[in-house]
PDB file of C-alpha atoms in Angstrom:
ATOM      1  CA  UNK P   1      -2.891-123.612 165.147  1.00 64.00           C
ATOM      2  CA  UNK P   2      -0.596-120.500 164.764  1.00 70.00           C
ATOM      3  CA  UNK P   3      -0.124-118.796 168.410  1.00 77.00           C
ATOM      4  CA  UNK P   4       2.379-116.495 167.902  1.00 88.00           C
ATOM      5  CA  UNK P   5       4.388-114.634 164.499  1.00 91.00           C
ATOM      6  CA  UNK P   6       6.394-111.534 163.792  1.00 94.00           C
ATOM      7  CA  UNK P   7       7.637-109.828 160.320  1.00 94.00           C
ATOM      8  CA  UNK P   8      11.314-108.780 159.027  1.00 92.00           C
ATOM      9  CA  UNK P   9      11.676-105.243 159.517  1.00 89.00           C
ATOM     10  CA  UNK P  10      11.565-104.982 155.275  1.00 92.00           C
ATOM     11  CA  UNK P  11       8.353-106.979 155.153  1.00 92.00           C
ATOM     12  CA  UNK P  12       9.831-109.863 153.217  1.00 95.00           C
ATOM     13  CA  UNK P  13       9.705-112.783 156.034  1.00 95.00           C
ATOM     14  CA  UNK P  14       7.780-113.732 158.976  1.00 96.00           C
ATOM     15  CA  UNK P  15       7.678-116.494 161.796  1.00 96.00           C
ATOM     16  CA  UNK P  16       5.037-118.211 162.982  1.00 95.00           C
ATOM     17  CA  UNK P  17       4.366-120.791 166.379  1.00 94.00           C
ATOM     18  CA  UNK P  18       2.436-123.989 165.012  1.00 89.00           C
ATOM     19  CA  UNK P  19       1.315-126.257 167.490  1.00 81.00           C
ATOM     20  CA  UNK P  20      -0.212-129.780 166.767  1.00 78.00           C
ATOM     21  CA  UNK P  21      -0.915-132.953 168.685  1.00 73.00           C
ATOM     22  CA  UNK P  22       2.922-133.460 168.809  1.00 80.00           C
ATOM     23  CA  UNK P  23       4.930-130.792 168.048  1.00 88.00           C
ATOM     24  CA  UNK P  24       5.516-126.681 168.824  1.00 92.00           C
ATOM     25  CA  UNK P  25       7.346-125.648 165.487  1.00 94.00           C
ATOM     26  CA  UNK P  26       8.111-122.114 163.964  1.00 95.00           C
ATOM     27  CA  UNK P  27       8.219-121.853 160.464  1.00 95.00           C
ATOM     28  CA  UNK P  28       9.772-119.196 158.668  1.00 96.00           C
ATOM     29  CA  UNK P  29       7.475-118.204 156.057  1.00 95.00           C
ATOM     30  CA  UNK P  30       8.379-115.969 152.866  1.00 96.00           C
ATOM     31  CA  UNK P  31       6.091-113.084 152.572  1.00 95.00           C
ATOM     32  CA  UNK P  32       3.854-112.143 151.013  1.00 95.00           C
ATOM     33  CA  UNK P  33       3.638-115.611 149.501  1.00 96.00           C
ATOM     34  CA  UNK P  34       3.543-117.645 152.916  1.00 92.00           C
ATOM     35  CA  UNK P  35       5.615-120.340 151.292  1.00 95.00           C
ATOM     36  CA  UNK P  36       7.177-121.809 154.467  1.00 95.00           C
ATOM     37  CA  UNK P  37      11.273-121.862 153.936  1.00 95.00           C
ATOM     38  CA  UNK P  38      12.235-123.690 157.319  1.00 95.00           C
ATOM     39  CA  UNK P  39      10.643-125.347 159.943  1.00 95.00           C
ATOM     40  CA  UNK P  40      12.419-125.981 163.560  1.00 95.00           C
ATOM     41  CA  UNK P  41      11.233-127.666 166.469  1.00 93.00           C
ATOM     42  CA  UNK P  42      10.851-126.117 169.587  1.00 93.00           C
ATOM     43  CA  UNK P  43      10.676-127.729 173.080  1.00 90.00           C
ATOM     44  CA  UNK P  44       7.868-125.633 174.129  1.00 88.00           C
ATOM     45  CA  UNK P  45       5.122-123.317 172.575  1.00 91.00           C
ATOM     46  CA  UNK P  46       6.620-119.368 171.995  1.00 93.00           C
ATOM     47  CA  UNK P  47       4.231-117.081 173.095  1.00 92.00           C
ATOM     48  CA  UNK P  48       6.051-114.045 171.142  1.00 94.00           C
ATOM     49  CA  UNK P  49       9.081-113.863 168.669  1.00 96.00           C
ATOM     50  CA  UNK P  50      11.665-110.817 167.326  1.00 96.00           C
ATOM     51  CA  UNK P  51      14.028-110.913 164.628  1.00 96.00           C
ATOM     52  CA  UNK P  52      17.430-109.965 165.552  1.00 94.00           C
ATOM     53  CA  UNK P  53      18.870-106.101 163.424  1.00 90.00           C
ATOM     54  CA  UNK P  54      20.328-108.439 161.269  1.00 91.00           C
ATOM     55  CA  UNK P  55      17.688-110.857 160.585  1.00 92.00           C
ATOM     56  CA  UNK P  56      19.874-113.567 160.954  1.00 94.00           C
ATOM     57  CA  UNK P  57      18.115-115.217 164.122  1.00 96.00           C
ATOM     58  CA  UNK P  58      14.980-114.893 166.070  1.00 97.00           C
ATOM     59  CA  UNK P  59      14.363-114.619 169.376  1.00 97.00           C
ATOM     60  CA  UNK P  60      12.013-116.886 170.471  1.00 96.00           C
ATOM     61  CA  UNK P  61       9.850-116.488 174.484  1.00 94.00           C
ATOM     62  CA  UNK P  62       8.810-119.643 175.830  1.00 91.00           C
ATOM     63  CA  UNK P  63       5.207-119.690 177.166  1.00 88.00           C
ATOM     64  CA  UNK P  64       5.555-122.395 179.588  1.00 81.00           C
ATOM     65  CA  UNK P  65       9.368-122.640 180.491  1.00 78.00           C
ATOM     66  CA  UNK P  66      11.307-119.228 181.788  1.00 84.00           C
ATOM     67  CA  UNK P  67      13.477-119.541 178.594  1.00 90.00           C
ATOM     68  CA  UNK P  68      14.152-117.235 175.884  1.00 94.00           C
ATOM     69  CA  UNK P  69      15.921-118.813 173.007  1.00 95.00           C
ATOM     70  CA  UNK P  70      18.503-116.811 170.384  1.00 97.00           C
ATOM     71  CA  UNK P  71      17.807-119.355 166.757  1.00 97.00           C
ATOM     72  CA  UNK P  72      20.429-119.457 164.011  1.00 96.00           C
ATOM     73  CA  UNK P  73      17.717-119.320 161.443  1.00 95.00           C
ATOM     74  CA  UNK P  74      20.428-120.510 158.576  1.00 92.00           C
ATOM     75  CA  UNK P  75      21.059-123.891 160.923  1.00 94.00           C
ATOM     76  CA  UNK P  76      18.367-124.246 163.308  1.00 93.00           C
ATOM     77  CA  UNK P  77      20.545-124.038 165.909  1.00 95.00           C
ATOM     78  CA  UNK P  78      19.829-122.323 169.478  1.00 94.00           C
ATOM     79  CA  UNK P  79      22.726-120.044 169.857  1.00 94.00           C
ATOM     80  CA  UNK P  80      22.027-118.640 173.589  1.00 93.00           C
ATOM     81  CA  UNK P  81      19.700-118.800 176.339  1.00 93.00           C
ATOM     82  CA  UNK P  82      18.372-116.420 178.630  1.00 93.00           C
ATOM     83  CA  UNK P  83      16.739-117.875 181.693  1.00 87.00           C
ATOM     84  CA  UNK P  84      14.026-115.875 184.165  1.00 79.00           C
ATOM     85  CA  UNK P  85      13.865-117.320 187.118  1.00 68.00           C
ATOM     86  CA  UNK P  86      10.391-117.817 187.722  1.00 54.00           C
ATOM     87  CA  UNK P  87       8.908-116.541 191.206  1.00 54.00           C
ATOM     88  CA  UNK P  88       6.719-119.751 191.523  1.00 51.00           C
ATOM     89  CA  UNK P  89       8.457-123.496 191.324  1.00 50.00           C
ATOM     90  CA  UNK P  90      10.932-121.327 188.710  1.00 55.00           C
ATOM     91  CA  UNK P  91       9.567-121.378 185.894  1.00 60.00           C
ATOM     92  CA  UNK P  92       7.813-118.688 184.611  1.00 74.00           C
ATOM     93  CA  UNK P  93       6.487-118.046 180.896  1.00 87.00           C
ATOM     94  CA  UNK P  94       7.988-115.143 178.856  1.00 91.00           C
ATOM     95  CA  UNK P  95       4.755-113.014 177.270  1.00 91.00           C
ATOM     96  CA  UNK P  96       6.655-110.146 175.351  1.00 93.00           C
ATOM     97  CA  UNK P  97      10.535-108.983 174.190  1.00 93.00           C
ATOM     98  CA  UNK P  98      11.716-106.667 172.220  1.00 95.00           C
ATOM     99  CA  UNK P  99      15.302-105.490 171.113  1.00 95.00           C
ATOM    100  CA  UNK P 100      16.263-102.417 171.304  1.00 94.00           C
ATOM    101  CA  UNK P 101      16.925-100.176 168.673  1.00 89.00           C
ATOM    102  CA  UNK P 102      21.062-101.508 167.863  1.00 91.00           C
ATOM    103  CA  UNK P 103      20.068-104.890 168.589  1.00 91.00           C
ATOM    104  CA  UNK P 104      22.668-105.327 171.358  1.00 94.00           C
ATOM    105  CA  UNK P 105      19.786-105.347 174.348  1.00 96.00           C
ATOM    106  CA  UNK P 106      16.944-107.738 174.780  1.00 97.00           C
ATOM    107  CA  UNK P 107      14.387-106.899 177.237  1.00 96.00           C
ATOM    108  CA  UNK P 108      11.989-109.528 178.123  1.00 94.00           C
ATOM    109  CA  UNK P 109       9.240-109.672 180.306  1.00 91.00           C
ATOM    110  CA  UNK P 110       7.341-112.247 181.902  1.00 88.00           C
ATOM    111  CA  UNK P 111       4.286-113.805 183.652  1.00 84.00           C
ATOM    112  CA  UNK P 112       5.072-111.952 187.024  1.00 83.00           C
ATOM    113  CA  UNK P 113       5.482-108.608 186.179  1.00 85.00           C
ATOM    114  CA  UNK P 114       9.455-108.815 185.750  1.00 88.00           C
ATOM    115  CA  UNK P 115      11.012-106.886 183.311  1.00 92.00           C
ATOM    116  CA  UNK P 116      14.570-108.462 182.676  1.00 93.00           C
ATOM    117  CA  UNK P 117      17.755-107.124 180.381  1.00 95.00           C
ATOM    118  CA  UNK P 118      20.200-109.268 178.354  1.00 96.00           C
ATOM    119  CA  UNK P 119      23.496-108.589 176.427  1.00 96.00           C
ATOM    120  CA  UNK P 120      22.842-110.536 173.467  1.00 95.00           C
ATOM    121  CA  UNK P 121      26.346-111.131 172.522  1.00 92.00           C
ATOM    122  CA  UNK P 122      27.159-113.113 176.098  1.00 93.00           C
ATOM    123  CA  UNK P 123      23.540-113.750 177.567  1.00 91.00           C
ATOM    124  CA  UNK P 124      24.482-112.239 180.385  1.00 93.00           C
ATOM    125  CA  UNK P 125      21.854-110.634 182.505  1.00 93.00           C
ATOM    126  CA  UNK P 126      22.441-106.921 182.696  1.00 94.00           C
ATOM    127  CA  UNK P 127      19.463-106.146 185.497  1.00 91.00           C
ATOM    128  CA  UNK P 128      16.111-106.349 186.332  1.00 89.00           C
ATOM    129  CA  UNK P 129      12.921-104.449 186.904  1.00 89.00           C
ATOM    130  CA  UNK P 130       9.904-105.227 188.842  1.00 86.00           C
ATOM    131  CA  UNK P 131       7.638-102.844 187.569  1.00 82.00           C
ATOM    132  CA  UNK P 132       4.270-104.097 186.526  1.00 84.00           C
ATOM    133  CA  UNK P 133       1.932-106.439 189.071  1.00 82.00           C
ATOM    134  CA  UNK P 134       0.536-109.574 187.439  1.00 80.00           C
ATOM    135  CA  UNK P 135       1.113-110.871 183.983  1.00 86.00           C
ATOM    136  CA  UNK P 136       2.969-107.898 181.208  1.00 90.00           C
ATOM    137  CA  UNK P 137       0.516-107.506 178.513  1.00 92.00           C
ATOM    138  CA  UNK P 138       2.240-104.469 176.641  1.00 93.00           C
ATOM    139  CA  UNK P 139       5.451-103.657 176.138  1.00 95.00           C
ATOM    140  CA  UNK P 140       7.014-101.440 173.253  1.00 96.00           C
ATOM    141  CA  UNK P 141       9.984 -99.581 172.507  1.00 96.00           C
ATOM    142  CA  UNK P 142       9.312 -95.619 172.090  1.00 96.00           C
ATOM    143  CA  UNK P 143      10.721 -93.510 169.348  1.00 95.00           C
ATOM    144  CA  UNK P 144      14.279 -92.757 170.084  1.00 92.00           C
ATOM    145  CA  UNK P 145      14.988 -96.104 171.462  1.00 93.00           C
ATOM    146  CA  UNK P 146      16.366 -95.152 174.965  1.00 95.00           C
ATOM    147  CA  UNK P 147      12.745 -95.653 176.930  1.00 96.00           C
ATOM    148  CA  UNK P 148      10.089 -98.697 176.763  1.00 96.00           C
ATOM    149  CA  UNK P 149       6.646 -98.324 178.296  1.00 96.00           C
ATOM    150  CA  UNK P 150       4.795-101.291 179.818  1.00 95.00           C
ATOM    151  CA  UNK P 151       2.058-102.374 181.355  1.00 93.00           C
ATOM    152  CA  UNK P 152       0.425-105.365 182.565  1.00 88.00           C
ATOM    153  CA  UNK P 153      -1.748-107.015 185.336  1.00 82.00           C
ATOM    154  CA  UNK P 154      -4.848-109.726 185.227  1.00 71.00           C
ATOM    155  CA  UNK P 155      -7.790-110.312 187.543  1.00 57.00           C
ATOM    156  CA  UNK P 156      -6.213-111.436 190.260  1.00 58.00           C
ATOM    157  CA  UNK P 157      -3.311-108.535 190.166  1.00 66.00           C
ATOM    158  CA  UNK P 158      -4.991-105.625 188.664  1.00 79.00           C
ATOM    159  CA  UNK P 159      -2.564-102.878 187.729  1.00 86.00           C
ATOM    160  CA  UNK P 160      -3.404-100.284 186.285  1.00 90.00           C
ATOM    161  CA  UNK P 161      -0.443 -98.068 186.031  1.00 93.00           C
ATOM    162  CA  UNK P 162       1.337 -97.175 182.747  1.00 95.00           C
ATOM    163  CA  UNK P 163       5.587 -97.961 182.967  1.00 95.00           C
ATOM    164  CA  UNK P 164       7.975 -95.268 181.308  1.00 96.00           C
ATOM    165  CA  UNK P 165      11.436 -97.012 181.702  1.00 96.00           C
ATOM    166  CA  UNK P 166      14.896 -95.673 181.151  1.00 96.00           C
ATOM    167  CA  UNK P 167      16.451 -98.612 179.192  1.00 96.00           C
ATOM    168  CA  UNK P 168      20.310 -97.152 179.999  1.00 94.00           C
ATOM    169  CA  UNK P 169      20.017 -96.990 183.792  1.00 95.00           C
ATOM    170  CA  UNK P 170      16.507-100.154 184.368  1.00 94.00           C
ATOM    171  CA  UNK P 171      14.369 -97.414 186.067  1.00 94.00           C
ATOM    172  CA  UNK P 172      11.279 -96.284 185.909  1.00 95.00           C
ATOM    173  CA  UNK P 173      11.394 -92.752 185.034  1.00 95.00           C
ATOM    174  CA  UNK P 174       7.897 -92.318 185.083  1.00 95.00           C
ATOM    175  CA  UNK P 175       3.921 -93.414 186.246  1.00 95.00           C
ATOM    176  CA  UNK P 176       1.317 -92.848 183.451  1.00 96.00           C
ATOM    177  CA  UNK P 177      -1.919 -92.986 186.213  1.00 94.00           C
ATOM    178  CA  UNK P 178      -5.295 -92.632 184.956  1.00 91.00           C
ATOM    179  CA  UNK P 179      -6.980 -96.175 184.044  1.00 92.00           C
ATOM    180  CA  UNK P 180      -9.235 -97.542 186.338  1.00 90.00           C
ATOM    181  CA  UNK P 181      -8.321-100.980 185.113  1.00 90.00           C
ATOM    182  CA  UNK P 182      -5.514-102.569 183.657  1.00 91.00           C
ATOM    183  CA  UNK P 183      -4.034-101.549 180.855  1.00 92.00           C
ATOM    184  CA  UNK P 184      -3.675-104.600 177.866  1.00 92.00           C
ATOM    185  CA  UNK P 185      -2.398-102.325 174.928  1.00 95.00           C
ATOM    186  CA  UNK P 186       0.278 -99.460 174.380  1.00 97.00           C
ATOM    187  CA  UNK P 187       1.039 -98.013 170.874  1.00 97.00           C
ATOM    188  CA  UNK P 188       3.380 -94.819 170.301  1.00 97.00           C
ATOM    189  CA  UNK P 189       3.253 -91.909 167.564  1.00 97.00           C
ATOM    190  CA  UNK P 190       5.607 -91.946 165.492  1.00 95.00           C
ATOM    191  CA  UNK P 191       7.098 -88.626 166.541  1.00 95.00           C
ATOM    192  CA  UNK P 192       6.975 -89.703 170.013  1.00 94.00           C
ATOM    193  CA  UNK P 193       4.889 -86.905 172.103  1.00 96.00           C
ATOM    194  CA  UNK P 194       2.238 -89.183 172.865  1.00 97.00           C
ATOM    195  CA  UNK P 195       1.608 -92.713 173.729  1.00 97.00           C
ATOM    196  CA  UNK P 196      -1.841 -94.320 173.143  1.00 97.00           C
ATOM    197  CA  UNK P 197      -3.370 -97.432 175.302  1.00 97.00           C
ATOM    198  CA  UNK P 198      -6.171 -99.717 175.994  1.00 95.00           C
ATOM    199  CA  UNK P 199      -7.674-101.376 179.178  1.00 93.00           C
ATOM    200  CA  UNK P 200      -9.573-103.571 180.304  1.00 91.00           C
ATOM    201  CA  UNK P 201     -12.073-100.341 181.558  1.00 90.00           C
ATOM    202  CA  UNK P 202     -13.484-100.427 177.858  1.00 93.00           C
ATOM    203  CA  UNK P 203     -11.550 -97.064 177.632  1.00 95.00           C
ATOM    204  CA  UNK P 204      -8.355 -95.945 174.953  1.00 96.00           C
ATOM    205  CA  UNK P 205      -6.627 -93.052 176.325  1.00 96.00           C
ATOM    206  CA  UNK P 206      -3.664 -90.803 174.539  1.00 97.00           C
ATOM    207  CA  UNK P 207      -0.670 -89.760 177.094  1.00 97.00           C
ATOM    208  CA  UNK P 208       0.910 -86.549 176.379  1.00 96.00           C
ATOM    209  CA  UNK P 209       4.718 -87.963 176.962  1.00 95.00           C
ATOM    210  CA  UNK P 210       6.434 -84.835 178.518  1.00 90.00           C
ATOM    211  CA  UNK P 211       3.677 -84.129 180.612  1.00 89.00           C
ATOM    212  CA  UNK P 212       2.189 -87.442 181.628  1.00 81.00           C
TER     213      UNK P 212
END
């Protein structure tokens, strides 16, 4: 059962989580032929992956440990760790990351509404945000590369507020407000003047960016 996968930036290879009865692997798959090139076992399921600017390793989020793991994908080896510490017992399951656009930041966020920063090249923690209430269910990287947006929450915390964060200074910079539920899907144009989402009120709405 694949739970989790994410492309090259040039389209040629992909990832994949495949769980079975004993094992959580990721295979790296060619595309578009699926042939699978390497498998590695992981210690937990992923619940989301990103391939470094390089493609060299992936970035893989645990979904029930607070661990994100950097993979050599040439050796299988797990070159750094970056470690939430989770709000409840500490542990705390990673839903999405993304790099930014250098590939010298990786934000990660998490089951509690934490957004966290990383230097890649030393794993150390460079700050952290708590934005969102409840679990983060979108977060993407707007045209430009200096801001994400995110948003998140569940039935127990709803949120429905829309995150604009400055990625240079980990603040929010601004409060998209206008759901009546939360939201569980962000998307960006391309030129980025407007940012598009979808809640759990049944309802997409389009954000004019400078305005909000």
């Amino acid at each position: 059962m694949a739970t989790a996968f994410a492309s090259r930036s040039d389209g040629k290879k992909m990832v994949s989580m495949d769980r079975n009865d004993k094992n959580y692997l990721m295979k790296l798959r060619a595309l578009p032929s699926g042939k699978i090139l390497k498998t590695i076992t992981l210690p937990y399921t992923a619940n989301c992956f990103a391939f470094s600017s390089d493609s060299r390793y992936v970035f893989a989020g645990m979904a029930t440990d607070d661990k994100t793991m950097m993979i050599d994908l040439q050796t299988g080896a797990t070159r750094q760790i970056f470690r939430h510490q989770g709000q409840y017992n500490d542990v705390t399951g990673i839903r999405k990351l993304i790099l930014t656009k250098e590939g010298n930041i990786l934000i990660t966020g998490d089951d509690y509404g934490n957004t966290r920063f990383w230097d890649v090249t030393t794993g150390n923690e460079l700050g952290d945000l708590y934005a969102v209430k409840g679990i983060i269910n979108s977060m993407i990287l707007l045209p430009g590369g200096k801001q994400l947006a995110t948003c998140g929450g569940e039935s127990a915390f709803t949120d429905a507020n829309i995150q604009i964060i400055d990625i240079a200074t980990r603040q929010v910079v601004k409060t998209l407000k206008g759901h009546d539920n939360s939201p569980t899907s962000l998307a960006a144009t391309p030129d980025g003047k407007y940012l598009l989402s979808g809640s759990y009120d049944r309802t997409i709405k389009i954000w004019n960016l400078s305005t909000g």
